[in-house]
Amino acid sequence: MYRVHQILDKYTGIYRCADDINNFKIRIKIKEIPDISLATELELQDDWEIHEFKWQEKIFNNFEKQYYLNEKNCVTDAEKQYNSILANSVASPDNKILFSYVDCDNFNVEEEGVMRNEANVGEIDNSLDEVLEDESEFDFRSFLQQAIENVVISDDYCSMYIMADFGEYVQENWVKFEHVLCTMKYNKEKNILKVHPDFSNNIPYLLEVNVETLKNYYYFIENVQEDIPEQLNQKENEIFKKISHYRRSHKNLGLNQDFDLPAKNKLEVHIFFEIVSGSHFEYDDIYVRYFIDLPDKWTCKTPFLLNGMTQTCHGKNEDNVVYFGHIFDLILEYDIQDFFQEGLPKLPYIYFEIASRGSWDRHRCEGLTYHSLPVGKPGVYEFVLPSYRLTTGTTGELRRFFIGDCSNYNDITWVGIPKAAEGPILNKYGVQTIGSGMLNIRMNVMHQSQAFLEKYNETDVIKNKEKFIFEKLNSSTLVKSVEQVLEAFKRARKNMIQARNM
Amino acid sequence: MAEVHIIGEITHGKDFNKQHLFCKWYTQIGNNWRILSGKKEGQTQVAHSEFEDICKWSYPIDIHLATSGVQGWPKIYIQVYHLDWLGRSHLFGYGLITIPTFPGKHELNCYTWRPLGTLRERFVQYFMGGGPQLKDPHLILSTSDRYKLNTEAMGVVTFKLAVVLRHFSDYGVEYN
């Protein structure tokens, strides 16, 4: 004789799932017992209706089989899917009692064995955040206190019901008469599974059903999830250990755990610049002077690097190749609000003067060239810059030969777009130049801005990868919010001035 | 904290006017960088080729770095030496490259130079070997003092590097 769980004697089992919920399996055994007092062990041994349910596995009852087979009844996607499943299978009505409702069936039962404290739900989020914020000073007691004060049951549940249907055919149609056998709710975030009533392997639950006559059913709820094999479990533990060891070793490095971020409204452009080599210049001992022209709105963290000079290099072989390998790192900053106000920023330009140092320290200009800094898109760039030098005819050449003609220009930006240039045409006519050698430069460009952070780009982060910087900045909510703050500030200031004038 | 892997090799040196070369290399990183694993410096074997004018080293490099900032991006600087038949080593070039900031495979040429002495020193150097060297090789990393140097172009050292970046996008860094 079994001891039986009485109807009221049902508890909710709450389980923390270490494994994926999709591996979860539940087995239900159910049997009608004609007379409980007369039930013997023997009688209870066989003839159970048994079914194993996977998580969110849909089993149809006879009513549903009829209902969903009719295409007119199917409106939602899930229903249409049921229809296609049923249409493709030979699902004849059977005598099976067990079936299930899954999450998308929107089935709901009011009666539940779980209490909830809804009054506090609003406050909790804040208090939890506070706890999480200062992790360093984690105090278990205060945490526990808070946990007791704010009992939260998240509403975000995925549910599944295992049902029994004791209906019957009335003429052609199945009249359903369903009972909940087991309610399961799973919280994805916290990995918590609630089973009501709890699993019961040895003691059956009693279900009394009143269909014309009183019928008694016994049923078992069993957890038949396959355990993780020992080997896999061990492997997993090892991996976890490795990960934690790895994290710990990182902490021991003495590195600042916070990555350096630029100021909120700044876009930082890191340029790792390299003046690599040159060739085909007239004289032997070549050096390069460079000068970076920053337009308005751009600032540089290391302004002393904005102009500089390489070593002097003696050329070799017939092409007069010179090697510099001159490296410098620049960090340019741009205020991202200006993207809104001004649109595309002006590009910074770098200008080069290649000069030679002859005997008696005669410095001669060997070439002038320039290039824009590729601040628009990060990446690796290599450029071969052809150059030319200015000349003033024969006298100029004589002068160059005898006393040198280094820095024989007024404004180096003239080789690019001169600052003084106005009007529709940039006229360089009338200036004599002589073509000269080549200069090789290489640049590594990286961007950093808080506007690129994922939290400001919740939507289409992946798509963002293909966008250019301006679009990327425009789509960032950080830029927008900064803009809003700025506007609010301007408004406030305007009000203040107005108030003062009154 | 972001991570950078640099995996590759110092492939060969070419355009040096002599064979029997070896190469010392060092990684230079900023203050907010740390080496997680791998060697940060090393030295290749002495190589010479019977048939070609290049010295093949195929020297492996495998460094794993952690960083808390973009500043101080790793650089590799090298010193190339020539070993003569008397077992003396002569400086044959200094070189400096920046590790690419772009993940993927890269073939990099490091152009080397060495200090050039006066005419008399060069005369001695031609017959006796030797020659001027930098007292402090770290000087090649500084950009502001370079202009004082008088150098000559030497050869090209080729690197084949694969760069792997990790976690940079979590900190708003865009590299491609």
mmCIF file with all atom_site columns, N, CA and C in Angstrom, chain A residues 246 250 253 255-256 259-261 272 276 311-314 316 323-327 329 331 378 380 442 444 446-449 452-453 472, chain B residues 1 3 15 32 34 36 64 68-69 71 73 75 96 98 100-102 109 111-113 143 146-147 149 151 153-154 156 170-174:
data_model
loop_
_atom_site.group_PDB
_atom_site.id
_atom_site.type_symbol
_atom_site.label_atom_id
_atom_site.label_alt_id
_atom_site.label_comp_id
_atom_site.label_asym_id
_atom_site.label_entity_id
_atom_site.label_seq_id
_atom_site.pdbx_PDB_ins_code
_atom_site.Cartn_x
_atom_site.Cartn_y
_atom_site.Cartn_z
_atom_site.occupancy
_atom_site.B_iso_or_equiv
_atom_site.pdbx_formal_charge
_atom_site.auth_seq_id
_atom_site.auth_comp_id
_atom_site.auth_asym_id
_atom_site.auth_atom_id
_atom_site.pdbx_PDB_model_num
ATOM 1   N N  . TYR A 1 246 ? 43.522 32.040 -14.737 1.00 0.00 ? 246 TYR A N  1
ATOM 2   C CA . TYR A 1 246 ? 43.931 33.021 -15.750 1.00 0.00 ? 246 TYR A CA 1
ATOM 3   C C  . TYR A 1 246 ? 43.565 34.436 -15.290 1.00 0.00 ? 246 TYR A C  1
ATOM 4   N N  . HIS A 1 250 ? 46.005 37.600 -14.236 1.00 0.00 ? 250 HIS A N  1
ATOM 5   C CA . HIS A 1 250 ? 45.876 38.959 -14.791 1.00 0.00 ? 250 HIS A CA 1
ATOM 6   C C  . HIS A 1 250 ? 45.907 40.002 -13.679 1.00 0.00 ? 250 HIS A C  1
ATOM 7   N N  . LEU A 1 253 ? 49.255 41.044 -12.337 1.00 0.00 ? 253 LEU A N  1
ATOM 8   C CA . LEU A 1 253 ? 50.190 41.773 -13.187 1.00 0.00 ? 253 LEU A CA 1
ATOM 9   C C  . LEU A 1 253 ? 50.433 43.183 -12.692 1.00 0.00 ? 253 LEU A C  1
ATOM 10  N N  . LEU A 1 255 ? 48.464 45.550 -13.359 1.00 0.00 ? 255 LEU A N  1
ATOM 11  C CA . LEU A 1 255 ? 47.921 46.464 -14.363 1.00 0.00 ? 255 LEU A CA 1
ATOM 12  C C  . LEU A 1 255 ? 46.677 47.126 -13.805 1.00 0.00 ? 255 LEU A C  1
ATOM 13  N N  . ASN A 1 256 ? 46.487 48.332 -14.207 1.00 0.00 ? 256 ASN A N  1
ATOM 14  C CA . ASN A 1 256 ? 45.252 49.006 -13.862 1.00 0.00 ? 256 ASN A CA 1
ATOM 15  C C  . ASN A 1 256 ? 44.089 48.268 -14.536 1.00 0.00 ? 256 ASN A C  1
ATOM 16  N N  . PHE A 1 259 ? 40.527 50.203 -18.200 1.00 0.00 ? 259 PHE A N  1
ATOM 17  C CA . PHE A 1 259 ? 41.181 50.607 -19.436 1.00 0.00 ? 259 PHE A CA 1
ATOM 18  C C  . PHE A 1 259 ? 41.086 52.125 -19.566 1.00 0.00 ? 259 PHE A C  1
ATOM 19  N N  . ASP A 1 260 ? 42.146 52.729 -20.074 1.00 0.00 ? 260 ASP A N  1
ATOM 20  C CA . ASP A 1 260 ? 42.120 54.182 -20.262 1.00 0.00 ? 260 ASP A CA 1
ATOM 21  C C  . ASP A 1 260 ? 41.058 54.557 -21.283 1.00 0.00 ? 260 ASP A C  1
ATOM 22  N N  . LEU A 1 261 ? 40.178 55.413 -20.879 1.00 0.00 ? 261 LEU A N  1
ATOM 23  C CA . LEU A 1 261 ? 39.157 55.887 -21.818 1.00 0.00 ? 261 LEU A CA 1
ATOM 24  C C  . LEU A 1 261 ? 39.334 57.384 -22.005 1.00 0.00 ? 261 LEU A C  1
ATOM 25  N N  . PHE A 1 272 ? 50.164 55.931 -35.088 1.00 0.00 ? 272 PHE A N  1
ATOM 26  C CA . PHE A 1 272 ? 51.536 55.472 -34.907 1.00 0.00 ? 272 PHE A CA 1
ATOM 27  C C  . PHE A 1 272 ? 52.237 55.700 -36.231 1.00 0.00 ? 272 PHE A C  1
ATOM 28  N N  . VAL A 1 276 ? 59.516 55.903 -43.109 1.00 0.00 ? 276 VAL A N  1
ATOM 29  C CA . VAL A 1 276 ? 60.221 54.650 -43.342 1.00 0.00 ? 276 VAL A CA 1
ATOM 30  C C  . VAL A 1 276 ? 61.514 54.865 -44.116 1.00 0.00 ? 276 VAL A C  1
ATOM 31  N N  . GLN A 1 311 ? 67.023 61.558 -38.258 1.00 0.00 ? 311 GLN A N  1
ATOM 32  C CA . GLN A 1 311 ? 68.483 61.593 -38.329 1.00 0.00 ? 311 GLN A CA 1
ATOM 33  C C  . GLN A 1 311 ? 68.910 61.806 -39.778 1.00 0.00 ? 311 GLN A C  1
ATOM 34  N N  . THR A 1 312 ? 70.148 62.110 -39.966 1.00 0.00 ? 312 THR A N  1
ATOM 35  C CA . THR A 1 312 ? 70.684 62.228 -41.312 1.00 0.00 ? 312 THR A CA 1
ATOM 36  C C  . THR A 1 312 ? 71.100 60.840 -41.775 1.00 0.00 ? 312 THR A C  1
ATOM 37  N N  . CYS A 1 313 ? 70.713 60.517 -42.987 1.00 0.00 ? 313 CYS A N  1
ATOM 38  C CA . CYS A 1 313 ? 71.046 59.183 -43.460 1.00 0.00 ? 313 CYS A CA 1
ATOM 39  C C  . CYS A 1 313 ? 71.822 59.280 -44.771 1.00 0.00 ? 313 CYS A C  1
ATOM 40  N N  . HIS A 1 314 ? 72.912 58.521 -44.816 1.00 0.00 ? 314 HIS A N  1
ATOM 41  C CA . HIS A 1 314 ? 73.737 58.481 -46.018 1.00 0.00 ? 314 HIS A CA 1
ATOM 42  C C  . HIS A 1 314 ? 73.144 57.444 -46.965 1.00 0.00 ? 314 HIS A C  1
ATOM 43  N N  . LYS A 1 316 ? 72.513 54.819 -50.110 1.00 0.00 ? 316 LYS A N  1
ATOM 44  C CA . LYS A 1 316 ? 73.341 53.746 -50.662 1.00 0.00 ? 316 LYS A CA 1
ATOM 45  C C  . LYS A 1 316 ? 72.800 53.323 -52.020 1.00 0.00 ? 316 LYS A C  1
ATOM 46  N N  . TYR A 1 323 ? 67.364 55.115 -45.370 1.00 0.00 ? 323 TYR A N  1
ATOM 47  C CA . TYR A 1 323 ? 66.455 54.476 -44.424 1.00 0.00 ? 323 TYR A CA 1
ATOM 48  C C  . TYR A 1 323 ? 66.374 55.326 -43.167 1.00 0.00 ? 323 TYR A C  1
ATOM 49  N N  . PHE A 1 324 ? 65.153 55.551 -42.693 1.00 0.00 ? 324 PHE A N  1
ATOM 50  C CA . PHE A 1 324 ? 64.996 56.343 -41.476 1.00 0.00 ? 324 PHE A CA 1
ATOM 51  C C  . PHE A 1 324 ? 64.447 55.523 -40.311 1.00 0.00 ? 324 PHE A C  1
ATOM 52  N N  . GLY A 1 325 ? 63.366 54.810 -40.550 1.00 0.00 ? 325 GLY A N  1
ATOM 53  C CA . GLY A 1 325 ? 62.740 54.087 -39.448 1.00 0.00 ? 325 GLY A CA 1
ATOM 54  C C  . GLY A 1 325 ? 62.423 55.006 -38.284 1.00 0.00 ? 325 GLY A C  1
ATOM 55  N N  . HIS A 1 326 ? 61.936 56.166 -38.606 1.00 0.00 ? 326 HIS A N  1
ATOM 56  C CA . HIS A 1 326 ? 61.662 57.167 -37.571 1.00 0.00 ? 326 HIS A CA 1
ATOM 57  C C  . HIS A 1 326 ? 60.203 57.034 -37.127 1.00 0.00 ? 326 HIS A C  1
ATOM 58  N N  . ILE A 1 327 ? 60.024 56.739 -35.836 1.00 0.00 ? 327 ILE A N  1
ATOM 59  C CA . ILE A 1 327 ? 58.680 56.429 -35.356 1.00 0.00 ? 327 ILE A CA 1
ATOM 60  C C  . ILE A 1 327 ? 58.243 57.439 -34.323 1.00 0.00 ? 327 ILE A C  1
ATOM 61  N N  . ASP A 1 329 ? 54.488 58.542 -31.987 1.00 0.00 ? 329 ASP A N  1
ATOM 62  C CA . ASP A 1 329 ? 53.078 58.258 -31.705 1.00 0.00 ? 329 ASP A CA 1
ATOM 63  C C  . ASP A 1 329 ? 52.354 59.562 -31.432 1.00 0.00 ? 329 ASP A C  1
ATOM 64  N N  . ILE A 1 331 ? 48.610 61.393 -30.502 1.00 0.00 ? 331 ILE A N  1
ATOM 65  C CA . ILE A 1 331 ? 47.227 61.230 -30.077 1.00 0.00 ? 331 ILE A CA 1
ATOM 66  C C  . ILE A 1 331 ? 46.503 62.527 -30.380 1.00 0.00 ? 331 ILE A C  1
ATOM 67  N N  . PRO A 1 378 ? 40.153 53.858 -39.190 1.00 0.00 ? 378 PRO A N  1
ATOM 68  C CA . PRO A 1 378 ? 41.317 53.199 -38.611 1.00 0.00 ? 378 PRO A CA 1
ATOM 69  C C  . PRO A 1 378 ? 41.857 52.118 -39.539 1.00 0.00 ? 378 PRO A C  1
ATOM 70  N N  . VAL A 1 380 ? 45.792 50.247 -41.236 1.00 0.00 ? 380 VAL A N  1
ATOM 71  C CA . VAL A 1 380 ? 47.213 50.402 -41.512 1.00 0.00 ? 380 VAL A CA 1
ATOM 72  C C  . VAL A 1 380 ? 47.359 51.026 -42.895 1.00 0.00 ? 380 VAL A C  1
ATOM 73  N N  . ARG A 1 442 ? 54.470 55.226 -43.286 1.00 0.00 ? 442 ARG A N  1
ATOM 74  C CA . ARG A 1 442 ? 53.529 54.185 -42.860 1.00 0.00 ? 442 ARG A CA 1
ATOM 75  C C  . ARG A 1 442 ? 52.793 54.719 -41.636 1.00 0.00 ? 442 ARG A C  1
ATOM 76  N N  . ASN A 1 444 ? 49.752 53.633 -38.612 1.00 0.00 ? 444 ASN A N  1
ATOM 77  C CA . ASN A 1 444 ? 48.745 52.777 -38.000 1.00 0.00 ? 444 ASN A CA 1
ATOM 78  C C  . ASN A 1 444 ? 47.768 53.697 -37.291 1.00 0.00 ? 444 ASN A C  1
ATOM 79  N N  . MET A 1 446 ? 44.258 54.185 -35.043 1.00 0.00 ? 446 MET A N  1
ATOM 80  C CA . MET A 1 446 ? 43.235 53.577 -34.193 1.00 0.00 ? 446 MET A CA 1
ATOM 81  C C  . MET A 1 446 ? 42.344 54.669 -33.644 1.00 0.00 ? 446 MET A C  1
ATOM 82  N N  . HIS A 1 447 ? 41.097 54.338 -33.459 1.00 0.00 ? 447 HIS A N  1
ATOM 83  C CA . HIS A 1 447 ? 40.164 55.304 -32.866 1.00 0.00 ? 447 HIS A CA 1
ATOM 84  C C  . HIS A 1 447 ? 39.747 54.826 -31.495 1.00 0.00 ? 447 HIS A C  1
ATOM 85  N N  . GLN A 1 448 ? 39.540 55.764 -30.629 1.00 0.00 ? 448 GLN A N  1
ATOM 86  C CA . GLN A 1 448 ? 38.943 55.381 -29.357 1.00 0.00 ? 448 GLN A CA 1
ATOM 87  C C  . GLN A 1 448 ? 38.005 56.476 -28.903 1.00 0.00 ? 448 GLN A C  1
ATOM 88  N N  . SER A 1 449 ? 36.809 56.070 -28.569 1.00 0.00 ? 449 SER A N  1
ATOM 89  C CA . SER A 1 449 ? 35.852 57.025 -28.043 1.00 0.00 ? 449 SER A CA 1
ATOM 90  C C  . SER A 1 449 ? 34.819 56.268 -27.240 1.00 0.00 ? 449 SER A C  1
ATOM 91  N N  . PHE A 1 452 ? 31.782 54.763 -28.970 1.00 0.00 ? 452 PHE A N  1
ATOM 92  C CA . PHE A 1 452 ? 31.781 53.455 -29.629 1.00 0.00 ? 452 PHE A CA 1
ATOM 93  C C  . PHE A 1 452 ? 31.419 52.337 -28.667 1.00 0.00 ? 452 PHE A C  1
ATOM 94  N N  . LEU A 1 453 ? 31.336 52.666 -27.400 1.00 0.00 ? 453 LEU A N  1
ATOM 95  C CA . LEU A 1 453 ? 31.054 51.619 -26.424 1.00 0.00 ? 453 LEU A CA 1
ATOM 96  C C  . LEU A 1 453 ? 29.704 50.996 -26.715 1.00 0.00 ? 453 LEU A C  1
ATOM 97  N N  . LYS A 1 472 ? 28.994 56.366 -37.541 1.00 0.00 ? 472 LYS A N  1
ATOM 98  C CA . LYS A 1 472 ? 29.090 55.644 -36.284 1.00 0.00 ? 472 LYS A CA 1
ATOM 99  C C  . LYS A 1 472 ? 28.871 56.588 -35.115 1.00 0.00 ? 472 LYS A C  1
ATOM 100 N N  . MET B 2 1   ? 40.619 45.324 -19.448 1.00 0.00 ? 1   MET B N  1
ATOM 101 C CA . MET B 2 1   ? 41.980 45.016 -19.872 1.00 0.00 ? 1   MET B CA 1
ATOM 102 C C  . MET B 2 1   ? 41.942 44.272 -21.204 1.00 0.00 ? 1   MET B C  1
ATOM 103 N N  . GLU B 2 3   ? 43.961 42.547 -24.636 1.00 0.00 ? 3   GLU B N  1
ATOM 104 C CA . GLU B 2 3   ? 45.125 41.698 -24.869 1.00 0.00 ? 3   GLU B CA 1
ATOM 105 C C  . GLU B 2 3   ? 45.564 41.740 -26.322 1.00 0.00 ? 3   GLU B C  1
ATOM 106 N N  . ASP B 2 15  ? 69.876 42.982 -48.383 1.00 0.00 ? 15  ASP B N  1
ATOM 107 C CA . ASP B 2 15  ? 70.508 44.243 -48.789 1.00 0.00 ? 15  ASP B CA 1
ATOM 108 C C  . ASP B 2 15  ? 71.627 44.697 -47.858 1.00 0.00 ? 15  ASP B C  1
ATOM 109 N N  . ASN B 2 32  ? 51.703 51.049 -19.304 1.00 0.00 ? 32  ASN B N  1
ATOM 110 C CA . ASN B 2 32  ? 50.456 50.358 -18.982 1.00 0.00 ? 32  ASN B CA 1
ATOM 111 C C  . ASN B 2 32  ? 50.327 49.040 -19.740 1.00 0.00 ? 32  ASN B C  1
ATOM 112 N N  . ARG B 2 34  ? 51.773 44.936 -20.042 1.00 0.00 ? 34  ARG B N  1
ATOM 113 C CA . ARG B 2 34  ? 52.485 43.872 -19.338 1.00 0.00 ? 34  ARG B CA 1
ATOM 114 C C  . ARG B 2 34  ? 52.596 42.669 -20.269 1.00 0.00 ? 34  ARG B C  1
ATOM 115 N N  . LEU B 2 36  ? 52.208 38.870 -20.689 1.00 0.00 ? 36  LEU B N  1
ATOM 116 C CA . LEU B 2 36  ? 51.560 37.730 -20.048 1.00 0.00 ? 36  LEU B CA 1
ATOM 117 C C  . LEU B 2 36  ? 52.381 36.475 -20.250 1.00 0.00 ? 36  LEU B C  1
ATOM 118 N N  . HIS B 2 64  ? 52.523 37.462 -25.817 1.00 0.00 ? 64  HIS B N  1
ATOM 119 C CA . HIS B 2 64  ? 51.142 37.715 -25.384 1.00 0.00 ? 64  HIS B CA 1
ATOM 120 C C  . HIS B 2 64  ? 51.181 38.878 -24.393 1.00 0.00 ? 64  HIS B C  1
ATOM 121 N N  . SER B 2 68  ? 46.258 48.195 -20.473 1.00 0.00 ? 68  SER B N  1
ATOM 122 C CA . SER B 2 68  ? 45.113 48.977 -20.011 1.00 0.00 ? 68  SER B CA 1
ATOM 123 C C  . SER B 2 68  ? 45.087 50.319 -20.724 1.00 0.00 ? 68  SER B C  1
ATOM 124 N N  . GLY B 2 69  ? 45.590 50.373 -21.905 1.00 0.00 ? 69  GLY B N  1
ATOM 125 C CA . GLY B 2 69  ? 45.521 51.613 -22.666 1.00 0.00 ? 69  GLY B CA 1
ATOM 126 C C  . GLY B 2 69  ? 46.131 51.437 -24.040 1.00 0.00 ? 69  GLY B C  1
ATOM 127 N N  . GLN B 2 71  ? 47.847 53.736 -25.551 1.00 0.00 ? 71  GLN B N  1
ATOM 128 C CA . GLN B 2 71  ? 49.137 54.406 -25.556 1.00 0.00 ? 71  GLN B CA 1
ATOM 129 C C  . GLN B 2 71  ? 50.266 53.427 -25.245 1.00 0.00 ? 71  GLN B C  1
ATOM 130 N N  . TRP B 2 73  ? 51.787 51.514 -27.579 1.00 0.00 ? 73  TRP B N  1
ATOM 131 C CA . TRP B 2 73  ? 51.624 50.335 -28.432 1.00 0.00 ? 73  TRP B CA 1
ATOM 132 C C  . TRP B 2 73  ? 52.984 49.674 -28.663 1.00 0.00 ? 73  TRP B C  1
ATOM 133 N N  . LYS B 2 75  ? 56.374 48.065 -29.826 1.00 0.00 ? 75  LYS B N  1
ATOM 134 C CA . LYS B 2 75  ? 57.279 48.256 -30.951 1.00 0.00 ? 75  LYS B CA 1
ATOM 135 C C  . LYS B 2 75  ? 58.392 47.232 -30.805 1.00 0.00 ? 75  LYS B C  1
ATOM 136 N N  . LEU B 2 96  ? 63.661 49.879 -36.221 1.00 0.00 ? 96  LEU B N  1
ATOM 137 C CA . LEU B 2 96  ? 62.521 50.041 -35.314 1.00 0.00 ? 96  LEU B CA 1
ATOM 138 C C  . LEU B 2 96  ? 61.232 49.908 -36.106 1.00 0.00 ? 96  LEU B C  1
ATOM 139 N N  . THR B 2 98  ? 56.767 49.511 -35.619 1.00 0.00 ? 98  THR B N  1
ATOM 140 C CA . THR B 2 98  ? 55.576 49.458 -34.782 1.00 0.00 ? 98  THR B CA 1
ATOM 141 C C  . THR B 2 98  ? 54.807 48.193 -35.130 1.00 0.00 ? 98  THR B C  1
ATOM 142 N N  . PRO B 2 100 ? 51.693 46.285 -36.071 1.00 0.00 ? 100 PRO B N  1
ATOM 143 C CA . PRO B 2 100 ? 50.477 46.813 -36.697 1.00 0.00 ? 100 PRO B CA 1
ATOM 144 C C  . PRO B 2 100 ? 49.300 46.821 -35.721 1.00 0.00 ? 100 PRO B C  1
ATOM 145 N N  . THR B 2 101 ? 48.473 47.819 -35.835 1.00 0.00 ? 101 THR B N  1
ATOM 146 C CA . THR B 2 101 ? 47.321 47.918 -34.937 1.00 0.00 ? 101 THR B CA 1
ATOM 147 C C  . THR B 2 101 ? 46.112 47.213 -35.521 1.00 0.00 ? 101 THR B C  1
ATOM 148 N N  . PHE B 2 102 ? 46.335 46.529 -36.607 1.00 0.00 ? 102 PHE B N  1
ATOM 149 C CA . PHE B 2 102 ? 45.242 45.910 -37.329 1.00 0.00 ? 102 PHE B CA 1
ATOM 150 C C  . PHE B 2 102 ? 45.413 44.399 -37.232 1.00 0.00 ? 102 PHE B C  1
ATOM 151 N N  . ASN B 2 109 ? 58.611 45.415 -43.262 1.00 0.00 ? 109 ASN B N  1
ATOM 152 C CA . ASN B 2 109 ? 60.027 45.621 -43.515 1.00 0.00 ? 109 ASN B CA 1
ATOM 153 C C  . ASN B 2 109 ? 60.567 46.608 -42.502 1.00 0.00 ? 109 ASN B C  1
ATOM 154 N N  . TYR B 2 111 ? 63.615 48.898 -41.826 1.00 0.00 ? 111 TYR B N  1
ATOM 155 C CA . TYR B 2 111 ? 64.755 49.486 -42.520 1.00 0.00 ? 111 TYR B CA 1
ATOM 156 C C  . TYR B 2 111 ? 65.808 49.890 -41.498 1.00 0.00 ? 111 TYR B C  1
ATOM 157 N N  . THR B 2 112 ? 66.996 49.386 -41.680 1.00 0.00 ? 112 THR B N  1
ATOM 158 C CA . THR B 2 112 ? 68.008 49.607 -40.649 1.00 0.00 ? 112 THR B CA 1
ATOM 159 C C  . THR B 2 112 ? 69.073 50.601 -41.120 1.00 0.00 ? 112 THR B C  1
ATOM 160 N N  . TRP B 2 113 ? 69.676 51.209 -40.154 1.00 0.00 ? 113 TRP B N  1
ATOM 161 C CA . TRP B 2 113 ? 70.738 52.192 -40.390 1.00 0.00 ? 113 TRP B CA 1
ATOM 162 C C  . TRP B 2 113 ? 71.764 52.062 -39.273 1.00 0.00 ? 113 TRP B C  1
ATOM 163 N N  . THR B 2 143 ? 62.432 60.113 -30.284 1.00 0.00 ? 143 THR B N  1
ATOM 164 C CA . THR B 2 143 ? 62.288 60.807 -31.562 1.00 0.00 ? 143 THR B CA 1
ATOM 165 C C  . THR B 2 143 ? 62.933 62.184 -31.514 1.00 0.00 ? 143 THR B C  1
ATOM 166 N N  . ARG B 2 146 ? 66.944 62.303 -32.328 1.00 0.00 ? 146 ARG B N  1
ATOM 167 C CA . ARG B 2 146 ? 67.411 61.626 -33.532 1.00 0.00 ? 146 ARG B CA 1
ATOM 168 C C  . ARG B 2 146 ? 68.236 62.543 -34.438 1.00 0.00 ? 146 ARG B C  1
ATOM 169 N N  . TYR B 2 147 ? 67.830 63.810 -34.485 1.00 0.00 ? 147 TYR B N  1
ATOM 170 C CA . TYR B 2 147 ? 68.408 64.691 -35.494 1.00 0.00 ? 147 TYR B CA 1
ATOM 171 C C  . TYR B 2 147 ? 69.910 64.870 -35.323 1.00 0.00 ? 147 TYR B C  1
ATOM 172 N N  . LEU B 2 149 ? 71.970 62.537 -35.021 1.00 0.00 ? 149 LEU B N  1
ATOM 173 C CA . LEU B 2 149 ? 72.694 61.384 -35.542 1.00 0.00 ? 149 LEU B CA 1
ATOM 174 C C  . LEU B 2 149 ? 73.029 61.553 -37.015 1.00 0.00 ? 149 LEU B C  1
ATOM 175 N N  . THR B 2 151 ? 73.880 59.027 -39.981 1.00 0.00 ? 151 THR B N  1
ATOM 176 C CA . THR B 2 151 ? 73.792 57.578 -40.192 1.00 0.00 ? 151 THR B CA 1
ATOM 177 C C  . THR B 2 151 ? 73.972 57.217 -41.655 1.00 0.00 ? 151 THR B C  1
ATOM 178 N N  . ALA B 2 153 ? 72.457 54.205 -44.553 1.00 0.00 ? 153 ALA B N  1
ATOM 179 C CA . ALA B 2 153 ? 71.446 53.177 -44.787 1.00 0.00 ? 153 ALA B CA 1
ATOM 180 C C  . ALA B 2 153 ? 72.116 51.825 -44.865 1.00 0.00 ? 153 ALA B C  1
ATOM 181 N N  . MET B 2 154 ? 71.554 50.830 -44.190 1.00 0.00 ? 154 MET B N  1
ATOM 182 C CA . MET B 2 154 ? 72.148 49.491 -44.227 1.00 0.00 ? 154 MET B CA 1
ATOM 183 C C  . MET B 2 154 ? 71.260 48.508 -44.988 1.00 0.00 ? 154 MET B C  1
ATOM 184 N N  . VAL B 2 156 ? 67.557 45.661 -44.971 1.00 0.00 ? 156 VAL B N  1
ATOM 185 C CA . VAL B 2 156 ? 66.148 45.534 -44.623 1.00 0.00 ? 156 VAL B CA 1
ATOM 186 C C  . VAL B 2 156 ? 65.944 44.200 -43.926 1.00 0.00 ? 156 VAL B C  1
ATOM 187 N N  . ASP B 2 170 ? 35.607 46.388 -26.473 1.00 0.00 ? 170 ASP B N  1
ATOM 188 C CA . ASP B 2 170 ? 34.858 46.640 -25.240 1.00 0.00 ? 170 ASP B CA 1
ATOM 189 C C  . ASP B 2 170 ? 35.173 48.008 -24.653 1.00 0.00 ? 170 ASP B C  1
ATOM 190 N N  . TYR B 2 171 ? 36.281 48.571 -25.102 1.00 0.00 ? 171 TYR B N  1
ATOM 191 C CA . TYR B 2 171 ? 36.677 49.854 -24.537 1.00 0.00 ? 171 TYR B CA 1
ATOM 192 C C  . TYR B 2 171 ? 36.584 50.968 -25.564 1.00 0.00 ? 171 TYR B C  1
ATOM 193 N N  . GLY B 2 172 ? 35.745 50.773 -26.554 1.00 0.00 ? 172 GLY B N  1
ATOM 194 C CA . GLY B 2 172 ? 35.534 51.838 -27.531 1.00 0.00 ? 172 GLY B CA 1
ATOM 195 C C  . GLY B 2 172 ? 36.701 52.054 -28.459 1.00 0.00 ? 172 GLY B C  1
ATOM 196 N N  . VAL B 2 173 ? 37.534 51.033 -28.646 1.00 0.00 ? 173 VAL B N  1
ATOM 197 C CA . VAL B 2 173 ? 38.658 51.178 -29.573 1.00 0.00 ? 173 VAL B CA 1
ATOM 198 C C  . VAL B 2 173 ? 38.253 50.570 -30.909 1.00 0.00 ? 173 VAL B C  1
ATOM 199 N N  . GLU B 2 174 ? 38.448 51.348 -31.946 1.00 0.00 ? 174 GLU B N  1
ATOM 200 C CA . GLU B 2 174 ? 38.134 50.861 -33.285 1.00 0.00 ? 174 GLU B CA 1
ATOM 201 C C  . GLU B 2 174 ? 39.433 50.678 -34.030 1.00 0.00 ? 174 GLU B C  1
#
